[in-house]
Amino acid sequence: MTTAPQILTPDVAIVGGGPAGLAAATQLGEKHGIRALVLDREAKAGGIPRHCDHPGYGIRDLHTFISGPTYAIRLADAALRAGADIRTRATVTQMSADRELQVTTPSGLLTVRPRALILATGARERARPARLIPGDRPQGVYTTGQLQNIVHLQHKTVGKRAVIVGAELVSWSAAMTLRHAGCRPVLMTSEYPSPESYAAFTIPGRTVLRVPVQTRTRVVRVIGKRALEGVEIENLDDGSRRVVPCDTVVFSGDWIPDHELPRSAGIGIDSDTRGPLVDTSLRTDAPGVFAAGNVLHPVDTADIAALDGSFVADRVTDYLTTNAWTSQHQIRIRCASPLRWVSPGVLAPGATAPPRKRLLLWTDELVRRPRVVVAQAGTTVATKTLAWPASPGRVFRVPWSIMDSVDPANGDAMISVENARTSVPMGRRSAVSAAG
């Protein structure tokens, strides 16, 4: 005999109990008196920070400097105090564009029909198969998330010598986790001319953790039948190769949003970010469905994701009050190479500024003194030279004020970047190509 699913009809359901989802639930409860239902497939709420047992969390949102697990606990406790109904081990197996969710839990099946839905499922690292790296399939190959789960949650050990693929912020998190587990990182590789992470992480990492970083290199082969014996590294400048002996390799970064639910529901996906396509209020093209945090784009820090969550909670409350959801006269915001993606990707007349009044972009080339150019119909409408570089491997933030001169009546806006010293474009691609 099949038991009928229990039906829940909350005002707001949130899929994902990481920083964005928990912060949204807290804001909804504390500021607006709305008790949100939070669904998370993990055993405990908190998201990726639960696995990161090192300091560096809570700087922008909580104005503190704490470890990942402590940060996760604080966010979850705040959401509970705000009245959130947090259900863990709750896996959303199906979603429809009219916001209905099918959920599997240890106590039975749920059908959730909220008035508004927030997608906050985050992003994940690409594992080795997705990176198409050939070779053997031995033990000892991890992503950072898998490594941290094994070391910090399961309290198990890994090998003694490790190679870290990638030099992003999360790569240094992997290095600290390896050190905690008694495994020495013998090499960190990056395909870029300079490490992707901030110098504030790279310099101490090289000097304190003593992790050698080799740029313009990549792993081209994994070696070892049952246990990992080494990896083959290629120099991208001269094509030379060498084998680095190791018993552990960590594929870090190279993120992709967890977009399966909105994609299966037919919600519009941005072909560049691979996350749901949203406007500046973080609304998708499905009425009542919002998205926040790293499900929108790969990938920003946990505290920025939490601030996204607080922002979207206010927009959700506006929707519940007015039931307004218009798509009239919206235009796309697109980008030109070397920029890979821009978020948010939709602009409507009279729209509110996005979270933190920032336009977010990702570059595939280092631009040390970027001059950002906004054009419509081939005509430049705004430029702004910024004091911070556009660097691969981390989000490039541009003040939203650069969009003040954009007129939705003139069609899509194209964002490009130039080196301000030479004013020579760093490379462009057509609007058709940028549209994906």
mmCIF file of C-alpha atoms in Angstrom, residues 234-390:
data_model
loop_
_atom_site.group_PDB
_atom_site.id
_atom_site.type_symbol
_atom_site.label_atom_id
_atom_site.label_comp_id
_atom_site.label_asym_id
_atom_site.label_seq_id
_atom_site.Cartn_x
_atom_site.Cartn_y
_atom_site.Cartn_z
ATOM 1 C CA GLU A 234 52.268 19.579 -18.876
ATOM 2 C CA ASN A 235 53.861 22.993 -19.254
ATOM 3 C CA LEU A 236 51.447 24.968 -21.425
ATOM 4 C CA ASP A 237 54.146 27.284 -22.765
ATOM 5 C CA ASP A 238 56.695 24.787 -24.100
ATOM 6 C CA GLY A 239 54.705 21.519 -24.097
ATOM 7 C CA SER A 240 57.183 19.704 -21.835
ATOM 8 C CA ARG A 241 55.839 17.070 -19.458
ATOM 9 C CA ARG A 242 56.957 15.524 -16.180
ATOM 10 C CA VAL A 243 55.559 13.056 -13.652
ATOM 11 C CA VAL A 244 54.993 14.243 -10.077
ATOM 12 C CA PRO A 245 54.879 11.324 -7.596
ATOM 13 C CA CYS A 246 51.895 11.573 -5.223
ATOM 14 C CA ASP A 247 49.287 9.385 -3.550
ATOM 15 C CA THR A 248 46.558 12.049 -3.419
ATOM 16 C CA VAL A 249 45.214 14.497 -6.011
ATOM 17 C CA VAL A 250 42.551 17.100 -5.309
ATOM 18 C CA PHE A 251 40.576 18.669 -8.154
ATOM 19 C CA SER A 252 39.575 22.031 -6.740
ATOM 20 C CA GLY A 253 37.308 24.750 -8.084
ATOM 21 C CA ASP A 254 36.065 24.776 -11.689
ATOM 22 C CA TRP A 255 32.551 25.159 -10.322
ATOM 23 C CA ILE A 256 29.160 24.553 -11.916
ATOM 24 C CA PRO A 257 25.787 25.544 -10.391
ATOM 25 C CA ASP A 258 23.519 22.799 -9.098
ATOM 26 C CA HIS A 259 20.904 23.625 -11.720
ATOM 27 C CA GLU A 260 19.163 20.300 -12.249
ATOM 28 C CA LEU A 261 15.879 21.293 -10.574
ATOM 29 C CA PRO A 262 15.213 24.529 -12.498
ATOM 30 C CA ARG A 263 16.393 22.938 -15.736
ATOM 31 C CA SER A 264 14.045 19.979 -15.324
ATOM 32 C CA ALA A 265 11.184 22.374 -14.546
ATOM 33 C CA GLY A 266 11.736 24.280 -17.786
ATOM 34 C CA ILE A 267 12.937 27.441 -16.053
ATOM 35 C CA GLY A 268 15.271 29.559 -18.159
ATOM 36 C CA ILE A 269 18.981 28.783 -17.749
ATOM 37 C CA ASP A 270 21.744 31.254 -18.602
ATOM 38 C CA SER A 271 23.962 29.454 -21.105
ATOM 39 C CA ASP A 272 27.025 31.333 -19.809
ATOM 40 C CA THR A 273 26.664 30.971 -16.025
ATOM 41 C CA ARG A 274 24.838 27.606 -16.303
ATOM 42 C CA GLY A 275 22.550 28.811 -13.492
ATOM 43 C CA PRO A 276 18.972 30.135 -13.595
ATOM 44 C CA LEU A 277 18.644 33.332 -15.616
ATOM 45 C CA VAL A 278 17.475 36.098 -13.248
ATOM 46 C CA ASP A 279 16.816 39.814 -13.239
ATOM 47 C CA THR A 280 18.175 42.295 -10.705
ATOM 48 C CA SER A 281 15.540 41.216 -8.166
ATOM 49 C CA LEU A 282 16.780 37.612 -8.577
ATOM 50 C CA ARG A 283 13.514 36.578 -10.226
ATOM 51 C CA THR A 284 13.526 33.727 -12.735
ATOM 52 C CA ASP A 285 11.159 33.545 -15.691
ATOM 53 C CA ALA A 286 8.716 31.427 -13.648
ATOM 54 C CA PRO A 287 6.308 33.529 -11.553
ATOM 55 C CA GLY A 288 7.050 33.240 -7.846
ATOM 56 C CA VAL A 289 10.383 31.445 -8.339
ATOM 57 C CA PHE A 290 13.537 33.238 -7.181
ATOM 58 C CA ALA A 291 17.169 32.106 -7.034
ATOM 59 C CA ALA A 292 20.043 33.264 -4.836
ATOM 60 C CA GLY A 293 23.661 32.479 -4.068
ATOM 61 C CA ASN A 294 25.980 30.271 -6.053
ATOM 62 C CA VAL A 295 23.241 28.472 -7.966
ATOM 63 C CA LEU A 296 23.256 31.652 -10.077
ATOM 64 C CA HIS A 297 26.918 31.585 -11.061
ATOM 65 C CA PRO A 298 30.121 29.775 -10.100
ATOM 66 C CA VAL A 299 31.261 30.796 -7.528
ATOM 67 C CA ASP A 300 31.362 33.461 -4.797
ATOM 68 C CA THR A 301 32.241 33.374 -1.108
ATOM 69 C CA ALA A 302 29.840 32.078 1.537
ATOM 70 C CA ASP A 303 29.236 35.490 3.104
ATOM 71 C CA ILE A 304 28.324 37.003 -0.269
ATOM 72 C CA ALA A 305 25.892 34.127 -0.840
ATOM 73 C CA ALA A 306 24.353 34.885 2.560
ATOM 74 C CA LEU A 307 23.938 38.551 1.648
ATOM 75 C CA ASP A 308 22.224 37.387 -1.552
ATOM 76 C CA GLY A 309 19.824 35.438 0.635
ATOM 77 C CA SER A 310 18.958 38.446 2.784
ATOM 78 C CA PHE A 311 18.431 40.521 -0.363
ATOM 79 C CA VAL A 312 16.135 38.022 -2.058
ATOM 80 C CA ALA A 313 14.005 37.663 1.084
ATOM 81 C CA ASP A 314 12.958 41.299 0.744
ATOM 82 C CA ARG A 315 12.105 40.811 -2.932
ATOM 83 C CA VAL A 316 10.068 37.706 -2.091
ATOM 84 C CA THR A 317 8.110 39.644 0.497
ATOM 85 C CA ASP A 318 7.331 42.319 -2.102
ATOM 86 C CA TYR A 319 6.023 39.604 -4.415
ATOM 87 C CA LEU A 320 3.832 38.055 -1.720
ATOM 88 C CA THR A 321 2.367 41.505 -1.040
ATOM 89 C CA THR A 322 1.730 42.600 -4.633
ATOM 90 C CA ASN A 323 1.713 39.333 -6.627
ATOM 91 C CA ALA A 324 3.345 41.401 -9.398
ATOM 92 C CA TRP A 325 5.514 39.549 -11.896
ATOM 93 C CA THR A 326 6.103 41.285 -15.198
ATOM 94 C CA SER A 327 8.448 40.444 -18.043
ATOM 95 C CA GLN A 328 7.547 43.361 -20.294
ATOM 96 C CA HIS A 329 10.359 45.289 -21.999
ATOM 97 C CA GLN A 330 13.102 43.257 -20.331
ATOM 98 C CA ILE A 331 16.484 43.203 -22.036
ATOM 99 C CA ARG A 332 19.484 40.910 -21.710
ATOM 100 C CA ILE A 333 22.785 41.947 -20.214
ATOM 101 C CA ARG A 334 25.521 40.138 -22.134
ATOM 102 C CA CYS A 335 29.312 40.149 -22.133
ATOM 103 C CA ALA A 336 32.196 39.940 -24.597
ATOM 104 C CA SER A 337 35.406 37.911 -24.376
ATOM 105 C CA PRO A 338 37.513 37.619 -22.265
ATOM 106 C CA LEU A 339 34.490 37.957 -19.965
ATOM 107 C CA ARG A 340 32.811 34.566 -19.637
ATOM 108 C CA TRP A 341 29.558 35.516 -17.901
ATOM 109 C CA VAL A 342 27.668 38.375 -16.287
ATOM 110 C CA SER A 343 25.067 38.221 -13.501
ATOM 111 C CA PRO A 344 22.300 39.222 -13.257
ATOM 112 C CA GLY A 345 21.538 38.667 -16.919
ATOM 113 C CA VAL A 346 18.209 40.485 -17.271
ATOM 114 C CA LEU A 347 17.289 44.159 -16.845
ATOM 115 C CA ALA A 348 13.766 45.550 -16.659
ATOM 116 C CA PRO A 349 12.679 49.211 -16.760
ATOM 117 C CA GLY A 350 12.691 50.765 -13.299
ATOM 118 C CA ALA A 351 14.339 47.682 -11.814
ATOM 119 C CA THR A 352 15.960 47.740 -8.396
ATOM 120 C CA ALA A 353 19.746 47.455 -8.154
ATOM 121 C CA PRO A 354 21.057 43.897 -7.661
ATOM 122 C CA PRO A 355 22.525 42.639 -4.362
ATOM 123 C CA ARG A 356 25.202 44.957 -2.927
ATOM 124 C CA LYS A 357 24.692 47.186 -6.000
ATOM 125 C CA ARG A 358 27.224 45.145 -7.928
ATOM 126 C CA LEU A 359 27.276 43.688 -11.415
ATOM 127 C CA LEU A 360 29.152 40.379 -11.256
ATOM 128 C CA LEU A 361 31.372 39.099 -14.063
ATOM 129 C CA TRP A 362 33.974 36.392 -14.667
ATOM 130 C CA THR A 363 37.073 36.809 -16.813
ATOM 131 C CA ASP A 364 39.282 34.251 -18.525
ATOM 132 C CA GLU A 365 42.201 36.680 -18.807
ATOM 133 C CA LEU A 366 43.960 38.920 -16.295
ATOM 134 C CA VAL A 367 43.174 42.600 -16.881
ATOM 135 C CA ARG A 368 45.230 44.552 -14.369
ATOM 136 C CA ARG A 369 43.610 47.972 -14.803
ATOM 137 C CA PRO A 370 40.227 47.298 -16.341
ATOM 138 C CA ARG A 371 38.193 49.853 -18.221
ATOM 139 C CA VAL A 372 34.649 48.514 -18.351
ATOM 140 C CA VAL A 373 32.581 49.481 -21.396
ATOM 141 C CA VAL A 374 28.790 49.248 -21.761
ATOM 142 C CA ALA A 375 27.324 49.417 -25.255
ATOM 143 C CA GLN A 376 23.865 49.217 -26.799
ATOM 144 C CA ALA A 377 23.257 48.710 -30.528
ATOM 145 C CA GLY A 378 27.001 49.121 -31.107
ATOM 146 C CA THR A 379 27.159 52.515 -29.348
ATOM 147 C CA THR A 380 29.069 53.047 -26.109
ATOM 148 C CA VAL A 381 26.744 54.364 -23.389
ATOM 149 C CA ALA A 382 29.043 54.170 -20.349
ATOM 150 C CA THR A 383 32.642 53.501 -19.340
ATOM 151 C CA LYS A 384 34.311 53.118 -15.971
ATOM 152 C CA THR A 385 37.938 52.468 -15.047
ATOM 153 C CA LEU A 386 38.312 50.432 -11.874
ATOM 154 C CA ALA A 387 41.133 50.352 -9.352
ATOM 155 C CA TRP A 388 41.016 46.564 -8.915
ATOM 156 C CA PRO A 389 41.964 43.924 -11.497
ATOM 157 C CA ALA A 390 39.725 41.530 -13.353
#
